[in-house]
Amino acid sequence: MVSIEPRYKEYFCSRNAPLNCDQLQKTMQEFPEAKFCLECGFPALLPQKTEIKGSRGTYQITGLFGSRGMGRLYLGRQMADSQPVVIKEYLLPSRSFNADEARQRQDTFLRVAGVSPADGRNQDFRLFSPWEVIADLQQKRCYTVSQGNLETSQTLSQYLIEKGAMRASQVREVLNQALQTLQFLHTQKLRFPSGQVQQGIVHGNINLNSLLIVQNDLQYFVIYFCDLAIWERLFEPATFAQPLTPNPQQDLEELGRVAFYLWVGKSVDPASNQPLDPRNEQLWPKSSPDLKQFIYRLMGIETPFESAETARLALLQFPLENQITSFTKVAPEEEKEKRFRTPLILVILLGIITLLSLGGIIWYFLGRGRVQEEDFAEFNQLVPSFTDVNGVPSGVFTYTGETEGTWSVVLKVRPTSELTFAQLLNTPKPDANAQFNYQPVPSPNIQMKSEPIEEVKKGQAQFAMTSLVENLSNDLAEKQIAYDGLLVFVAFSKKDANLPKVLNGQITLDQLRQIYTGQITNWQQLGGPNLPMKPFAPTEPEAVREFEKIVLQDDPQKIAQYKAIATTQATELTQQQIITAFDTGQAGIISYGILSKTWNQCAGYPLALVNGDKPPSQALFRLNGQPITPSDNICDKDNRLDIKTFTTGSYPLSYPLAVVYPHNNSLPPAGAKFAEILTTRQGQCLINKVGLVPLQPVPDKYLNSYDCK
């Protein structure tokens, strides 16, 4: 519902907007150090250069952005590296909350403000969750901090003011994306900042201001959720009418109301200043009766959907816009009459087509069954599970890898349950009494030597997880357990500057080399728009080293040019910068990153790679078995890494991930057995789930199982 009731009744704001009214801003202009609004006494804005200290850093306010929901939004920066942040300030003013109430709500805020997948995966399910939450006990304020500027994106309320009503097709796309996010929220295991894990959560606060729209062009946009009720409503005074405990059905009803407002083009009746009534038939557009009935069902006006999943499945059954359809059924008498009018020749033709189609379907499934059996033959020959590996030595074994390397990243993922990959591998075979402890080390000069491998040579670690297995000394052995690789991605931008389409979804290694050595500096040089290139690089040292070897050909001069040109930062930050640049159309960013951080996101489009005169090789495929194309909506999550692309060696930026251990029979075979554990069916399934590429295709029944067994 659209809420018009004032929230802070104890403060007599003449504008009924104490969070960000013009009187408050006037106070700040006249008295920059003021603590309260001169008109109503509501807490004043935070002045520029205010510093806020958190556990992950110190942040400085650079300016007010506005207000949203129960808080004020400020632009800011991290003091350590000047990276942009958005800070949301929540207030617990003394007239509305006594000291005990304020402290209790601050404590709760620190426990619940933010959710993430309990399995630890870096999944983009289009929900803003704070990077850090802070409670200022002295000032009775709380803060959320998010990296980048994405949280300042346009709300759907602002969209309506600027652009007016959406077309039916646009409303359907909003619903499609929103229902997918709600399906995730309602069903997945999620973790709160306190560490508590919960099976599903209700948003409870869906409205035009808690949904953000990030636009790419007229045909493409992304919808993000923000401001969940579980922490947003902590700052509603007790005097404000509290809603009932939210439930999944309420989320669907509120989403239906949002869709209604988007289609109609407004949310409030200007005559009564009350929310529009969806039961008023005169308000509805006439263009799509199907969509109207669907929204009625979401709102519970007609038979409600059981869940977000069933609602989305029904939505996906909608025909394309140019197809005429209706949920309204033809009356039995009319249907019978039409059947009798059907020409005999048409009946015969339909019968032939049906027989041919049936034969094709039978051939498809029989053939598909044979193909699948061949695809999974190698997998089926593997040892079934960790517990089936024989000869695992007893003892406590230390192994290592790069501090910021791929293995350090994937160990944090929770692939099957509440346990991380690291915890699953710590005691993989309890009856063997073997414990594997991971202690990563950094390589300050990885071009010269890999510190994890040096640790194994010196006997400081029993084995190492690494991709740098070329030119190993004779006293070391290695066994591959997976494939890793790099995806090269570019930003989406405005329709006339759509880089993936301009590039035909691909780039050559030679072009990549020229970009990262400064020979190509504008997308116009590759047939694109007049847009400066912004080369970025990840922080994972092994990934950078592989890029130097494969793309830069290990040429010291090219590597020096690369280091001078590329901006090095975490892949997640680069992805956020890409999304932030959607509105401006100036996102000339190109970057690369390890598979586990890049394949399951849609901020950037992963380009197919061309090596010499070989055909383009795309690592990311649709579920229908075809490589992705620039016209695909990769945000729908119907994508996967194509294992054959890696096993056949056709993808230029792929490389092995291996266990490296001493070639010494006098030592316990900890490394060799750890590799055996990871190459069981269970191990390969887990490897697939954490974002690496297994050595052979894994059947869906394993990937869909709870524990990969």
XYZ file of C-alpha atoms in Angstrom:
709
model
C 0.000 0.000 0.000
C 1.029 3.597 -0.506
C 1.450 5.054 2.954
C 0.397 8.672 3.390
C 0.191 8.671 7.191
C 2.991 10.714 8.821
C 5.518 8.564 10.659
C 7.049 11.046 13.105
C 3.908 12.535 14.661
C 5.897 13.924 17.585
C 7.607 16.372 15.224
C 5.314 18.979 13.694
C 6.934 19.283 10.280
C 4.928 21.680 8.105
C 5.920 19.667 5.024
C 5.144 16.268 6.600
C 8.620 15.167 5.480
C 10.999 15.606 8.432
C 13.682 13.392 6.911
C 14.383 15.780 4.056
C 12.146 18.860 3.965
C 13.142 22.269 2.626
C 12.974 23.824 6.108
C 15.581 21.361 7.326
C 17.846 22.177 4.397
C 17.299 25.894 5.016
C 18.402 25.375 8.613
C 21.598 23.689 7.438
C 22.346 26.518 5.013
C 21.949 29.170 7.704
C 23.542 27.173 10.528
C 25.853 24.445 9.122
C 26.591 23.077 12.605
C 22.915 22.856 13.641
C 21.872 19.637 15.362
C 18.115 20.071 14.890
C 15.647 21.618 12.451
C 14.772 25.128 13.644
C 11.111 24.627 12.727
C 10.231 21.257 14.268
C 13.301 20.084 16.177
C 13.874 16.948 14.071
C 17.532 15.765 13.922
C 19.517 17.713 11.348
C 21.356 16.448 8.277
C 24.895 15.162 8.576
C 27.262 17.901 7.365
C 29.857 17.257 4.689
C 33.116 15.672 5.843
C 31.378 13.931 8.756
C 33.333 10.738 9.474
C 31.585 7.498 10.395
C 33.686 4.687 11.820
C 32.802 1.062 11.209
C 34.493 -2.296 11.650
C 35.488 -2.459 7.963
C 36.727 1.101 7.629
C 36.048 4.783 8.140
C 33.710 6.629 5.791
C 33.343 10.335 5.037
C 30.151 12.095 3.952
C 30.601 14.028 0.698
C 27.009 15.185 0.229
C 23.296 14.539 0.695
C 21.617 12.488 -2.038
C 18.048 12.425 -0.715
C 15.775 10.244 1.366
C 14.197 6.845 0.796
C 11.993 4.818 3.066
C 12.937 5.349 6.702
C 16.322 6.924 6.090
C 18.457 9.533 4.391
C 20.911 8.681 1.646
C 24.343 10.291 1.527
C 27.145 9.998 -0.980
C 30.456 9.217 0.649
C 33.852 7.665 0.280
C 36.060 5.191 2.076
C 38.828 7.105 3.794
C 41.433 4.406 3.105
C 41.183 4.292 -0.690
C 38.623 6.991 -1.662
C 36.316 4.372 -3.207
C 32.714 5.674 -3.483
C 30.081 4.466 -1.037
C 26.431 5.203 -0.318
C 25.509 5.655 3.331
C 21.927 5.337 4.542
C 21.258 7.049 7.855
C 18.474 5.775 10.126
C 17.292 7.919 13.024
C 15.910 7.125 16.480
C 14.864 10.643 17.578
C 14.305 11.141 21.298
C 10.664 12.257 21.030
C 9.770 9.028 19.244
C 12.028 6.520 21.037
C 13.138 6.412 24.665
C 16.682 5.322 25.530
C 15.772 1.652 26.067
C 13.787 1.447 22.833
C 16.606 3.059 20.883
C 19.256 0.710 22.272
C 17.109 -2.377 21.699
C 16.458 -1.418 18.083
C 20.117 -0.664 17.456
C 21.065 -4.103 18.808
C 18.483 -5.769 16.570
C 19.644 -3.717 13.589
C 23.210 -5.000 13.949
C 21.924 -8.592 13.992
C 19.512 -8.488 11.046
C 20.418 -5.629 8.669
C 21.530 -7.548 5.602
C 21.133 -11.033 4.208
C 23.340 -13.196 2.025
C 23.064 -16.738 0.653
C 23.885 -19.215 3.412
C 25.950 -21.271 0.961
C 28.328 -18.330 0.528
C 27.929 -18.102 -3.242
C 28.454 -14.777 -4.954
C 24.945 -14.770 -6.405
C 23.361 -11.661 -7.840
C 19.714 -12.105 -6.884
C 19.082 -8.366 -7.294
C 18.722 -7.437 -3.636
C 20.667 -4.617 -2.018
C 22.275 -5.913 1.130
C 24.624 -3.639 3.096
C 28.370 -4.118 2.893
C 28.594 -2.873 6.492
C 26.100 -1.909 9.206
C 26.951 0.538 11.991
C 25.134 1.620 15.159
C 26.133 4.927 16.781
C 25.051 4.512 20.403
C 25.858 8.117 21.303
C 23.910 9.777 18.491
C 21.005 7.273 18.351
C 21.696 6.689 14.677
C 22.273 3.608 12.561
C 23.915 3.355 9.159
C 24.147 0.962 6.254
C 27.099 1.283 3.904
C 27.086 -0.023 0.327
C 30.005 0.098 -2.074
C 29.742 2.005 -5.345
C 26.810 4.245 -6.275
C 24.300 1.635 -7.407
C 22.000 2.264 -4.440
C 21.357 5.789 -5.725
C 19.561 4.344 -8.756
C 16.105 5.602 -9.692
C 13.153 4.263 -7.700
C 10.063 3.109 -9.569
C 8.255 6.050 -7.992
C 10.766 8.436 -9.577
C 10.476 6.525 -12.857
C 6.706 7.126 -12.950
C 7.176 10.841 -12.321
C 9.766 11.125 -15.079
C 8.448 8.757 -17.746
C 4.860 7.925 -16.882
C 3.102 4.608 -17.358
C 4.878 1.493 -18.548
C 3.732 -0.611 -21.472
C 2.250 -4.015 -20.701
C 5.422 -5.756 -21.922
C 7.535 -3.644 -19.560
C 5.268 -4.417 -16.606
C 5.599 -8.110 -17.422
C 9.392 -7.842 -17.381
C 9.297 -6.054 -14.012
C 7.117 -8.866 -12.669
C 9.357 -11.542 -14.162
C 12.490 -10.191 -12.499
C 10.754 -9.354 -9.218
C 9.131 -12.779 -8.897
C 12.475 -14.439 -9.546
C 14.008 -12.442 -6.690
C 11.060 -13.220 -4.398
C 11.328 -16.907 -5.257
C 14.927 -16.768 -4.079
C 14.096 -14.792 -0.930
C 11.176 -17.015 0.051
C 12.854 -20.385 -0.453
C 16.628 -20.181 -0.020
C 18.683 -20.460 3.137
C 19.870 -16.982 4.049
C 22.390 -15.770 6.581
C 22.072 -12.659 8.749
C 25.031 -10.590 10.042
C 24.641 -12.340 13.404
C 25.433 -15.648 11.707
C 21.889 -16.950 12.107
C 20.676 -18.988 9.141
C 17.019 -18.936 8.160
C 15.089 -20.819 5.507
C 13.559 -18.031 3.455
C 12.633 -14.487 4.396
C 9.762 -12.171 3.536
C 10.551 -8.764 2.074
C 7.524 -7.217 3.767
C 8.057 -3.703 2.398
C 7.489 -3.850 -1.364
C 6.426 -0.517 -2.824
C 7.392 1.933 -5.553
C 10.214 3.303 -3.394
C 11.763 -0.020 -2.383
C 12.201 -1.194 -5.984
C 14.985 0.425 -8.001
C 15.301 0.398 -11.773
C 18.660 0.441 -13.536
C 18.124 1.162 -17.205
C 20.370 0.196 -20.058
C 18.274 1.189 -23.040
C 14.603 1.298 -23.966
C 14.385 -2.489 -24.126
C 16.525 -3.503 -21.174
C 16.441 -2.738 -17.478
C 17.192 -4.461 -14.194
C 14.983 -4.313 -11.088
C 16.599 -4.321 -7.647
C 14.939 -4.766 -4.250
C 16.038 -2.758 -1.219
C 14.870 -1.775 2.281
C 13.601 -5.065 3.713
C 11.011 -4.697 6.462
C 13.044 -6.709 8.963
C 15.421 -3.780 9.447
C 13.563 -0.862 7.836
C 10.633 -1.022 10.268
C 12.889 -0.952 13.306
C 12.848 2.820 12.841
C 9.084 3.265 12.734
C 7.888 4.833 16.016
C 5.441 2.881 18.157
C 2.861 5.622 17.497
C 2.853 4.702 13.811
C 0.288 2.081 12.828
C 2.279 -1.154 12.712
C 1.405 -3.635 9.946
C 0.723 -7.272 10.623
C 3.596 -9.746 10.552
C 4.522 -10.001 6.860
C 4.170 -13.256 4.942
C 5.006 -14.397 1.396
C 1.427 -13.798 0.247
C 1.726 -10.161 1.322
C 4.833 -9.809 -0.843
C 2.872 -11.035 -3.859
C -0.023 -8.693 -3.100
C 2.281 -5.688 -2.737
C 4.109 -6.593 -5.951
C 0.756 -6.823 -7.738
C -0.137 -3.362 -6.505
C 3.211 -2.000 -7.747
C 2.548 -3.561 -11.166
C -0.906 -1.939 -11.219
C 0.571 1.495 -10.473
C 3.267 1.075 -13.142
C 0.714 0.149 -15.779
C -1.730 2.898 -14.831
C 1.056 5.467 -14.498
C 0.285 6.782 -11.011
C -0.365 5.532 -7.488
C -2.515 8.206 -5.863
C -5.908 9.637 -6.788
C -5.231 13.403 -7.038
C -8.810 14.225 -6.006
C -8.824 12.253 -2.742
C -5.054 11.972 -2.168
C -5.645 8.282 -1.467
C -4.119 5.198 -3.133
C -5.790 4.146 -6.369
C -8.314 1.337 -6.038
C -7.447 -1.568 -8.386
C -11.098 -2.695 -8.266
C -12.038 0.403 -10.254
C -12.360 -1.068 -13.750
C -12.131 2.365 -15.360
C -8.492 2.735 -14.313
C -7.140 -0.331 -16.096
C -5.616 -0.183 -19.600
C -7.438 -2.307 -22.168
C -4.349 -3.623 -23.967
C -3.816 -6.922 -22.121
C -6.694 -8.652 -20.296
C -4.326 -11.524 -19.476
C -1.952 -9.246 -17.589
C -4.825 -7.623 -15.719
C -6.093 -11.013 -14.567
C -2.572 -12.042 -13.583
C -2.165 -8.905 -11.440
C -5.611 -9.508 -9.911
C -4.404 -12.942 -8.845
C -1.202 -11.498 -7.391
C -3.223 -9.042 -5.310
C -5.607 -11.781 -4.162
C -8.610 -10.145 -5.821
C -8.989 -13.360 -7.804
C -7.671 -16.838 -6.955
C -4.224 -16.116 -5.497
C -1.041 -17.864 -6.541
C 0.406 -20.323 -4.054
C 3.920 -18.916 -4.276
C 6.248 -16.639 -6.196
C 7.434 -19.679 -8.145
C 3.958 -20.673 -9.346
C 3.223 -17.052 -10.204
C 6.373 -16.754 -12.294
C 5.678 -20.048 -14.065
C 2.239 -18.727 -14.997
C 3.773 -15.468 -16.209
C 6.268 -17.307 -18.403
C 3.374 -19.036 -20.168
C 2.282 -15.685 -21.585
C 2.636 -15.560 -25.382
C 4.733 -12.945 -27.109
C 3.229 -9.484 -27.539
C 2.323 -10.006 -31.165
C 0.344 -13.136 -30.377
C -3.339 -12.747 -29.539
C -4.461 -14.660 -26.507
C -6.867 -14.597 -23.608
C -7.425 -16.520 -20.429
C -11.114 -16.449 -21.290
C -12.253 -19.883 -22.436
C -14.517 -20.390 -25.429
C -17.984 -21.560 -24.492
C -18.477 -25.318 -25.053
C -21.246 -24.764 -27.627
C -19.139 -22.264 -29.567
C -16.144 -24.568 -29.428
C -18.204 -27.483 -30.712
C -19.582 -25.383 -33.564
C -16.082 -24.331 -34.591
C -14.942 -27.958 -34.642
C -17.724 -28.930 -37.024
C -16.759 -26.068 -39.327
C -13.135 -27.260 -39.580
C -12.414 -28.435 -43.152
C -11.679 -32.140 -43.567
C -8.380 -31.479 -45.354
C -7.187 -29.447 -42.355
C -8.019 -32.338 -40.028
C -5.970 -34.710 -42.197
C -3.031 -32.300 -42.316
C -3.158 -31.830 -38.554
C -3.134 -35.596 -38.100
C -0.035 -35.981 -40.279
C 1.733 -33.164 -38.441
C 0.867 -34.744 -35.087
C 2.285 -38.126 -36.132
C 5.475 -36.530 -37.436
C 5.828 -34.464 -34.267
C 5.287 -37.510 -32.066
C 7.925 -39.413 -33.998
C 10.319 -36.519 -33.648
C 9.717 -36.288 -29.919
C 10.306 -40.020 -29.456
C 13.493 -39.825 -31.546
C 14.644 -36.760 -29.580
C 14.235 -38.332 -26.171
C 15.697 -41.694 -27.194
C 18.632 -39.963 -28.846
C 19.010 -37.574 -25.936
C 19.107 -40.503 -23.531
C 21.943 -42.128 -25.504
C 23.869 -38.847 -25.670
C 23.491 -38.273 -21.951
C 24.692 -41.801 -21.195
C 27.796 -41.154 -23.306
C 28.339 -37.707 -21.724
C 28.233 -39.085 -18.190
C 30.025 -42.386 -18.758
C 33.313 -41.002 -17.445
C 31.621 -39.475 -14.405
C 29.844 -42.724 -13.561
C 33.187 -44.545 -13.434
C 34.488 -42.287 -10.642
C 34.678 -43.345 -6.996
C 31.273 -42.342 -5.542
C 32.092 -40.262 -2.448
C 34.733 -39.034 -0.008
C 34.163 -41.977 2.312
C 34.934 -44.433 -0.509
C 38.517 -43.199 -0.972
C 40.933 -45.758 0.473
C 44.337 -45.136 1.990
C 43.695 -41.670 3.433
C 46.444 -41.227 6.068
C 45.641 -40.229 9.638
C 46.963 -36.951 10.975
C 46.676 -33.187 10.762
C 47.863 -31.869 7.400
C 48.475 -28.262 6.411
C 47.931 -27.222 2.830
C 48.198 -23.841 1.170
C 47.313 -21.624 -1.768
C 47.329 -17.973 -2.769
C 45.813 -15.639 -0.165
C 43.628 -13.988 -2.815
C 43.609 -16.915 -5.211
C 40.753 -18.938 -6.657
C 40.962 -21.653 -4.012
C 40.724 -19.069 -1.220
C 37.598 -17.697 -2.912
C 35.754 -20.974 -3.474
C 36.492 -22.351 -0.002
C 34.161 -19.680 1.409
C 31.227 -20.909 -0.667
C 28.549 -23.083 0.949
C 27.764 -25.520 -1.875
C 25.333 -27.887 -0.169
C 24.309 -26.842 3.312
C 25.344 -24.550 6.117
C 28.924 -25.826 5.813
C 31.442 -24.006 3.671
C 33.508 -25.869 1.113
C 36.462 -25.457 3.496
C 34.534 -27.113 6.327
C 33.448 -29.993 4.098
C 37.073 -30.611 3.143
C 38.478 -30.191 6.650
C 37.531 -33.742 7.685
C 36.285 -35.330 4.455
C 36.614 -38.890 5.774
C 35.997 -38.907 9.539
C 36.804 -42.598 10.004
C 40.337 -41.972 8.664
C 40.979 -39.383 11.388
C 42.512 -37.039 8.804
C 42.249 -33.270 9.102
C 43.183 -30.856 6.308
C 43.839 -27.262 7.423
C 44.116 -24.520 4.814
C 46.686 -21.771 5.454
C 47.078 -19.490 2.406
C 50.137 -17.339 1.750
C 50.620 -14.328 -0.569
C 53.101 -14.190 -3.441
C 54.625 -10.680 -3.496
C 56.324 -11.389 -6.824
C 54.345 -14.159 -8.453
C 56.127 -13.651 -11.791
C 59.315 -14.910 -10.172
C 57.945 -17.589 -7.863
C 54.774 -18.958 -6.330
C 54.952 -18.841 -2.542
C 52.462 -21.728 -2.077
C 54.724 -23.989 -4.154
C 57.752 -22.749 -2.206
C 55.953 -23.671 1.030
C 55.579 -27.243 -0.238
C 59.239 -27.412 -1.266
C 60.348 -26.222 2.180
C 58.068 -28.704 3.944
C 55.971 -25.942 5.519
C 52.867 -27.358 3.815
C 52.018 -30.896 2.733
C 50.543 -29.729 -0.584
C 49.304 -26.643 -2.437
C 46.269 -25.766 -4.550
C 47.434 -23.797 -7.583
C 47.028 -23.192 -11.298
C 50.734 -22.413 -11.761
C 51.849 -25.938 -12.587
C 54.162 -25.252 -15.512
C 57.852 -26.006 -15.070
C 57.498 -27.762 -11.729
C 60.745 -29.183 -10.396
C 61.286 -32.951 -10.502
C 60.754 -33.285 -6.754
C 57.119 -32.208 -7.098
C 54.087 -34.016 -8.503
C 50.757 -32.564 -9.536
C 47.259 -33.872 -10.148
C 44.551 -31.815 -11.811
C 41.218 -31.633 -9.975
C 39.334 -28.988 -12.012
C 39.542 -26.270 -14.636
C 39.631 -22.589 -13.834
C 39.614 -19.741 -16.304
C 39.054 -16.088 -17.023
C 35.976 -14.453 -18.501
C 36.504 -11.169 -20.331
C 33.478 -8.927 -19.935
C 32.326 -5.524 -21.168
C 29.664 -3.162 -19.932
C 26.193 -2.807 -21.317
C 25.397 0.747 -22.359
C 22.857 2.769 -24.318
C 21.226 1.252 -27.369
C 23.453 3.131 -29.818
C 26.538 2.092 -27.866
C 25.777 -1.505 -27.020
C 29.276 -2.935 -26.866
C 28.361 -6.655 -26.940
C 26.291 -6.189 -30.111
C 28.869 -3.937 -31.769
C 31.550 -6.550 -31.078
C 29.245 -9.354 -32.234
C 29.722 -10.868 -28.782
C 33.421 -11.603 -29.292
C 36.941 -10.227 -29.102
C 40.291 -11.530 -30.341
C 43.266 -12.147 -28.093
C 45.226 -9.735 -30.273
C 42.656 -6.983 -29.690
C 42.714 -7.754 -25.972
C 46.500 -7.482 -25.996
C 46.339 -4.100 -27.735
C 43.731 -2.785 -25.299
C 45.746 -3.731 -22.223
C 48.976 -2.291 -23.645
C 47.472 1.043 -24.684
C 47.471 0.552 -28.462
C 43.658 0.640 -28.584
C 42.133 3.325 -26.366
C 38.675 3.989 -27.820
C 35.874 1.589 -28.735
C 35.595 3.453 -32.039
C 38.795 1.692 -33.107
C 36.894 -1.624 -32.964
C 33.842 -0.323 -34.814
C 32.031 0.787 -31.685
C 30.891 4.157 -30.358
C 33.191 7.072 -29.624
C 33.758 5.917 -26.067
C 37.060 5.820 -24.161
C 38.148 2.371 -23.045
C 38.576 1.762 -19.342
C 40.623 -1.430 -18.835
C 40.232 -3.030 -15.403
C 41.974 -6.017 -13.831
C 41.144 -8.268 -10.852
C 43.130 -8.672 -7.651
C 43.630 -12.459 -7.767
C 47.392 -12.921 -8.433
C 47.054 -16.286 -10.197
C 44.425 -14.833 -12.540
C 46.676 -11.893 -13.373
C 49.631 -14.220 -13.930
C 47.636 -16.419 -16.325
C 46.504 -13.298 -18.205
C 50.119 -12.155 -18.469
C 51.187 -15.532 -19.849
C 48.335 -16.138 -22.286
C 47.315 -12.673 -23.465
C 50.486 -10.640 -22.922
C 52.685 -13.567 -24.028
C 54.882 -13.155 -20.934
C 56.514 -10.144 -22.572
C 58.100 -7.891 -19.879
C 57.432 -4.730 -21.894
C 53.779 -5.593 -22.481
C 53.369 -6.509 -18.796
C 54.846 -3.157 -17.760
C 52.450 -1.323 -20.107
C 49.548 -3.366 -18.745
C 50.391 -2.444 -15.148
C 50.518 1.232 -16.061
C 47.169 1.199 -17.878
C 44.836 -1.242 -16.092
C 42.966 -0.247 -12.936
C 43.295 -3.100 -10.445
C 40.423 -3.639 -8.038
C 38.102 -6.387 -6.782
C 35.886 -7.807 -9.526
C 32.791 -7.087 -7.449
C 33.619 -3.362 -7.447
C 34.110 -3.344 -11.208
C 30.729 -5.024 -11.683
C 29.093 -2.382 -9.488
C 30.741 0.405 -11.487
C 29.357 -1.102 -14.678
C 25.802 -1.106 -13.333
C 26.166 2.419 -11.978
C 27.158 3.609 -15.457
C 23.978 2.199 -17.067
C 22.132 5.487 -16.757
C 24.904 7.584 -18.324
C 25.736 5.263 -21.194
C 29.422 6.034 -20.652
C 30.452 2.604 -19.432
C 33.478 1.879 -21.604
C 34.726 -0.630 -19.050
C 36.396 -3.874 -20.074
C 37.691 -6.290 -17.478
C 38.354 -9.941 -16.770
C 37.931 -12.150 -13.743
C 38.007 -15.701 -12.446
C 35.063 -17.948 -13.273
C 33.659 -18.132 -9.749
C 33.207 -14.346 -9.667
C 32.039 -13.705 -13.216
C 29.938 -16.488 -14.706
C 26.800 -16.081 -12.569
C 26.296 -12.307 -12.837
C 24.840 -9.949 -15.391
C 26.626 -6.665 -14.804
C 28.941 -7.355 -17.718
C 28.596 -9.469 -20.847
C 31.224 -12.263 -21.135
C 32.748 -12.125 -24.604
C 33.617 -15.130 -26.730
C 37.361 -15.284 -27.426
C 39.061 -15.677 -30.798
C 42.575 -17.083 -30.861
C 44.217 -16.577 -34.265
C 42.296 -18.223 -37.082
C 40.318 -20.504 -34.755
C 36.538 -20.048 -34.415
C 35.185 -17.968 -31.500
C 34.942 -19.871 -28.213
C 32.288 -18.914 -25.661
C 32.539 -20.394 -22.154
C 28.983 -19.526 -21.096
C 26.089 -21.489 -22.573
C 22.321 -21.313 -22.240
C 20.492 -24.275 -20.736
C 19.389 -25.214 -24.274
C 22.999 -26.068 -25.086
C 23.733 -23.007 -27.228
C 26.384 -20.342 -26.514
C 25.056 -17.056 -25.177
C 24.558 -14.200 -27.639
C 24.321 -10.415 -27.088
C 20.543 -10.616 -27.541
C 20.148 -13.042 -24.602
C 18.970 -11.811 -21.225
C 21.785 -13.290 -19.152
C 20.165 -11.939 -15.982
C 17.583 -14.731 -16.084
C 20.205 -17.132 -14.667
C 19.533 -19.747 -17.374
C 23.263 -20.016 -18.053
C 26.017 -22.490 -17.267
C 29.700 -22.976 -17.928
C 30.147 -25.385 -20.826
C 32.391 -28.166 -19.580
C 33.331 -29.453 -23.050
C 34.657 -26.021 -23.988
C 37.227 -26.489 -21.229
C 37.952 -30.201 -21.551
C 38.628 -29.884 -25.297
C 40.973 -26.930 -24.764
C 39.056 -24.692 -27.171
C 38.689 -21.842 -24.667
C 41.934 -19.811 -24.754
C 41.746 -18.469 -21.191
C 41.238 -21.779 -19.436
C 43.859 -23.480 -17.306
C 44.083 -26.412 -14.892
C 43.680 -26.205 -11.137
C 45.794 -28.842 -9.459
C 47.081 -30.284 -6.219
C 50.888 -29.993 -6.038
C 52.672 -32.256 -3.541
C 56.156 -33.709 -2.910
C 57.275 -36.567 -5.107
C 58.466 -38.496 -2.052
C 57.193 -41.956 -1.136
C 58.583 -41.646 2.387
C 55.973 -38.986 3.266
C 52.271 -39.610 3.987
C 50.346 -39.303 0.697
C 48.197 -36.406 1.962
C 48.274 -34.430 -1.299
C 47.623 -37.399 -3.560
C 44.699 -38.564 -1.424
C 43.261 -35.044 -1.208
C 43.291 -34.983 -5.014
C 41.543 -38.374 -5.061
C 38.874 -36.998 -2.723
C 38.248 -34.048 -5.036
C 38.010 -36.280 -8.098
C 35.260 -38.493 -6.686
C 31.717 -37.994 -7.958
C 30.947 -36.057 -4.778
C 34.063 -33.928 -5.161
C 33.448 -33.073 -8.820
C 29.841 -32.183 -8.059
C 30.950 -29.838 -5.259
C 33.583 -28.309 -7.530
C 30.869 -27.538 -10.072
C 28.696 -25.930 -7.405
C 31.398 -23.566 -6.122
C 32.036 -22.074 -9.572
C 34.846 -24.200 -10.986
C 34.686 -26.503 -14.003
C 34.823 -30.244 -13.228
C 36.937 -32.612 -15.286
C 33.828 -34.158 -16.858
C 30.093 -33.331 -17.100
C 28.082 -33.910 -13.900
C 24.500 -35.250 -14.139
C 21.757 -32.917 -12.935
C 20.571 -35.415 -10.323
C 23.843 -34.865 -8.456
C 23.843 -31.086 -8.857
C 20.243 -30.903 -7.629
C 20.880 -33.125 -4.620
C 21.371 -31.724 -1.131
C 24.824 -33.173 -0.499
C 26.140 -34.074 -4.003
C 25.817 -37.797 -3.277
